[in-house]
XYZ file of C-alpha atoms in Angstrom:
222
model
C 4.312 -81.971 102.328
C 2.004 -83.247 105.072
C -1.753 -83.379 104.581
C -3.624 -81.938 107.563
C -7.397 -82.419 107.799
C -9.482 -79.808 109.606
C -12.705 -81.478 110.754
C -15.375 -79.306 112.319
C -18.922 -78.070 112.638
C -18.618 -74.305 112.123
C -17.100 -72.077 109.442
C -16.031 -69.657 112.179
C -13.225 -71.985 113.301
C -11.626 -72.103 109.855
C -10.115 -68.567 109.486
C -8.172 -68.652 112.807
C -6.842 -72.121 112.025
C -5.846 -71.154 108.489
C -3.982 -68.117 109.829
C -2.062 -70.421 112.174
C -1.115 -72.544 109.146
C 0.114 -69.622 107.013
C 3.613 -70.269 105.744
C 3.581 -73.885 106.905
C 4.476 -76.598 104.408
C 1.187 -78.464 104.647
C -1.779 -79.215 102.407
C -5.073 -78.543 104.173
C -8.137 -80.767 103.704
C -11.479 -79.377 104.904
C -14.403 -81.397 106.305
C -17.374 -79.426 107.634
C -20.872 -80.357 108.843
C -22.607 -77.315 110.346
C -25.810 -79.296 110.942
C -24.126 -81.008 113.901
C -23.746 -77.724 115.794
C -27.276 -76.636 114.906
C -28.773 -79.913 116.156
C -26.623 -80.004 119.291
C -27.715 -76.507 120.206
C -31.395 -77.276 119.553
C -31.487 -80.549 121.497
C -28.964 -79.588 124.159
C -26.804 -82.716 124.140
C -24.830 -85.042 121.894
C -26.928 -87.471 119.839
C -26.133 -90.725 118.054
C -26.776 -88.980 114.745
C -24.317 -86.159 115.501
C -21.678 -88.652 116.594
C -22.180 -90.748 113.461
C -21.777 -87.696 111.235
C -18.564 -86.658 112.992
C -17.107 -90.180 112.863
C -17.912 -90.311 109.149
C -16.016 -87.062 108.529
C -12.957 -88.312 110.400
C -13.137 -91.602 108.484
C -13.289 -89.753 105.156
C -10.281 -87.631 106.161
C -8.236 -90.742 106.936
C -9.404 -92.479 103.754
C -8.400 -89.388 101.759
C -4.828 -89.694 102.986
C -4.638 -87.188 105.831
C -1.357 -87.474 107.750
C -3.003 -85.844 110.757
C -6.463 -84.651 111.804
C -7.378 -81.607 113.888
C -10.894 -81.663 115.366
C -11.710 -77.949 115.412
C -14.942 -78.171 117.439
C -14.665 -78.245 121.228
C -17.899 -80.212 121.735
C -16.070 -83.310 120.435
C -12.842 -82.834 122.409
C -13.694 -85.413 125.060
C -14.268 -88.056 122.367
C -10.904 -87.621 120.656
C -9.270 -90.332 122.778
C -11.790 -92.802 121.290
C -11.208 -91.523 117.750
C -7.473 -92.132 118.216
C -8.181 -95.806 118.855
C -10.447 -96.076 115.820
C -8.399 -94.469 113.050
C -4.933 -94.738 111.525
C -3.939 -91.058 111.449
C -2.982 -89.012 114.536
C -6.014 -87.063 115.770
C -5.770 -83.946 117.928
C -8.453 -81.962 119.743
C -8.434 -78.252 118.977
C -7.957 -77.316 122.608
C -5.781 -80.222 123.793
C -2.389 -78.470 123.896
C -3.877 -75.199 125.121
C -5.566 -76.878 128.093
C -2.363 -78.717 128.978
C -0.424 -75.441 128.911
C -2.986 -73.717 131.135
C -3.017 -76.663 133.532
C 0.750 -76.611 133.983
C 0.602 -72.994 135.183
C -2.534 -73.314 137.343
C -3.697 -70.297 139.343
C -6.973 -68.470 138.877
C -8.252 -69.224 135.389
C -11.131 -67.617 133.513
C -12.582 -69.961 130.891
C -14.434 -68.056 128.169
C -16.911 -69.780 125.821
C -19.520 -68.454 123.419
C -21.483 -71.695 122.993
C -23.084 -73.056 126.163
C -22.597 -76.646 125.007
C -18.841 -76.083 125.232
C -18.739 -74.949 128.862
C -19.016 -78.281 130.671
C -16.689 -80.129 128.300
C -14.032 -77.413 128.453
C -14.269 -77.171 132.240
C -13.727 -80.928 132.530
C -10.696 -80.883 130.230
C -9.144 -77.887 131.965
C -9.786 -79.357 135.408
C -8.124 -82.621 134.382
C -5.060 -80.771 133.065
C -4.790 -78.743 136.274
C -5.091 -81.828 138.472
C -2.440 -83.680 136.486
C -0.016 -80.800 137.023
C -0.632 -80.724 140.766
C -0.749 -76.910 140.804
C -3.395 -75.113 142.882
C -6.132 -73.765 140.631
C -9.556 -72.184 140.385
C -11.636 -72.253 137.206
C -14.338 -69.645 136.604
C -16.390 -70.167 133.407
C -18.044 -67.400 131.394
C -20.479 -68.002 128.519
C -20.706 -65.059 126.111
C -23.970 -65.870 124.369
C -24.140 -62.456 122.691
C -20.882 -63.196 120.890
C -22.252 -66.524 119.654
C -25.384 -64.846 118.298
C -23.264 -62.298 116.409
C -21.153 -65.073 114.898
C -24.304 -66.840 113.706
C -25.189 -63.638 111.851
C -21.672 -63.592 110.337
C -20.919 -60.408 112.271
C -17.453 -61.499 113.317
C -16.203 -58.002 114.137
C -18.894 -57.630 116.792
C -18.270 -61.211 117.958
C -14.596 -60.379 118.468
C -15.348 -57.033 120.121
C -17.594 -58.654 122.748
C -14.890 -61.177 123.623
C -12.132 -58.549 123.752
C -14.200 -56.347 126.043
C -14.804 -59.268 128.403
C -11.104 -60.112 128.482
C -10.162 -56.536 129.376
C -12.980 -56.311 131.920
C -11.847 -59.327 133.945
C -8.144 -59.774 133.261
C -6.903 -58.011 136.410
C -8.669 -60.678 138.500
C -7.116 -63.728 136.806
C -3.742 -65.316 136.129
C -4.889 -66.860 132.857
C -7.776 -66.403 130.438
C -8.502 -69.414 128.238
C -10.566 -68.940 125.059
C -12.198 -72.349 124.836
C -13.220 -72.358 121.169
C -10.984 -72.049 118.139
C -13.470 -69.601 116.606
C -12.627 -67.139 119.419
C -8.913 -66.908 118.629
C -9.024 -63.854 116.360
C -10.493 -61.748 119.165
C -7.190 -61.980 121.054
C -4.983 -60.980 118.114
C -2.842 -58.003 119.149
C -4.661 -57.620 122.469
C -2.479 -56.356 125.350
C -3.286 -57.388 128.913
C -1.663 -56.171 132.137
C -1.890 -59.284 134.293
C -3.561 -62.331 132.767
C -2.051 -64.229 129.884
C -4.552 -65.133 127.175
C -4.422 -68.617 125.642
C -5.883 -69.584 122.255
C -5.835 -72.936 120.495
C -4.946 -72.771 116.739
C -1.130 -72.550 116.880
C -0.933 -75.085 119.698
C -3.171 -77.499 117.771
C -0.893 -77.350 114.726
C 2.242 -77.906 116.817
C 0.649 -80.869 118.580
C -0.577 -82.628 115.435
C 2.838 -82.252 113.780
C 4.495 -83.741 116.872
C 2.054 -86.664 116.764
C 2.751 -87.234 113.066
C 6.493 -87.287 113.749
C 6.035 -89.766 116.618
C 3.914 -92.016 114.400
C 6.517 -91.976 111.630
C 9.358 -92.714 114.074
C 7.407 -95.641 115.520
C 6.692 -97.109 112.092
C 10.337 -96.792 111.013
C 11.739 -98.367 114.172
């Protein structure tokens, strides 16, 4: 049984990820530091202290025997390539596989976020994936601050409702709708759209980390 570490900065990302892991033969290790998100929001940018705290969590996960690590917070996605060089276990960004999938299809893409600090990072990652695929694309970001505020009050039903309403409001105008944060995934559960396909990250993150673990094991045995 593989040991998968979930490393993040908000409790709201845990339920969607755990649902994606239901029935999987894995042991889940949790590492959470909600102060990082609070400080990042207050200051408006990444700080040395926030980075140190995240690196420490990843280090603890590897020391504790994690076979793979999923970083569940989007604000650290662009740093995952550096983490991969630093640590022994495969490390995957929550949105990595989802962004690659969206990029391969291209077209007109709505990128939905609830936390403003996620917008720029997610836009950069999605743009890179689109450019690598060579498909024509247009990215239009939306920041649903009301949904974030509801999540901070633990009102997840209202958080999900706001996101669902936005999806249904705009979906006729887009080919794809990407929900940037893992904490947004539950809002798309069972939602039917007419035109746009809606992409979420939990299942894709699990599939990617398991693939990376398998590659690592094959390399070590060769």
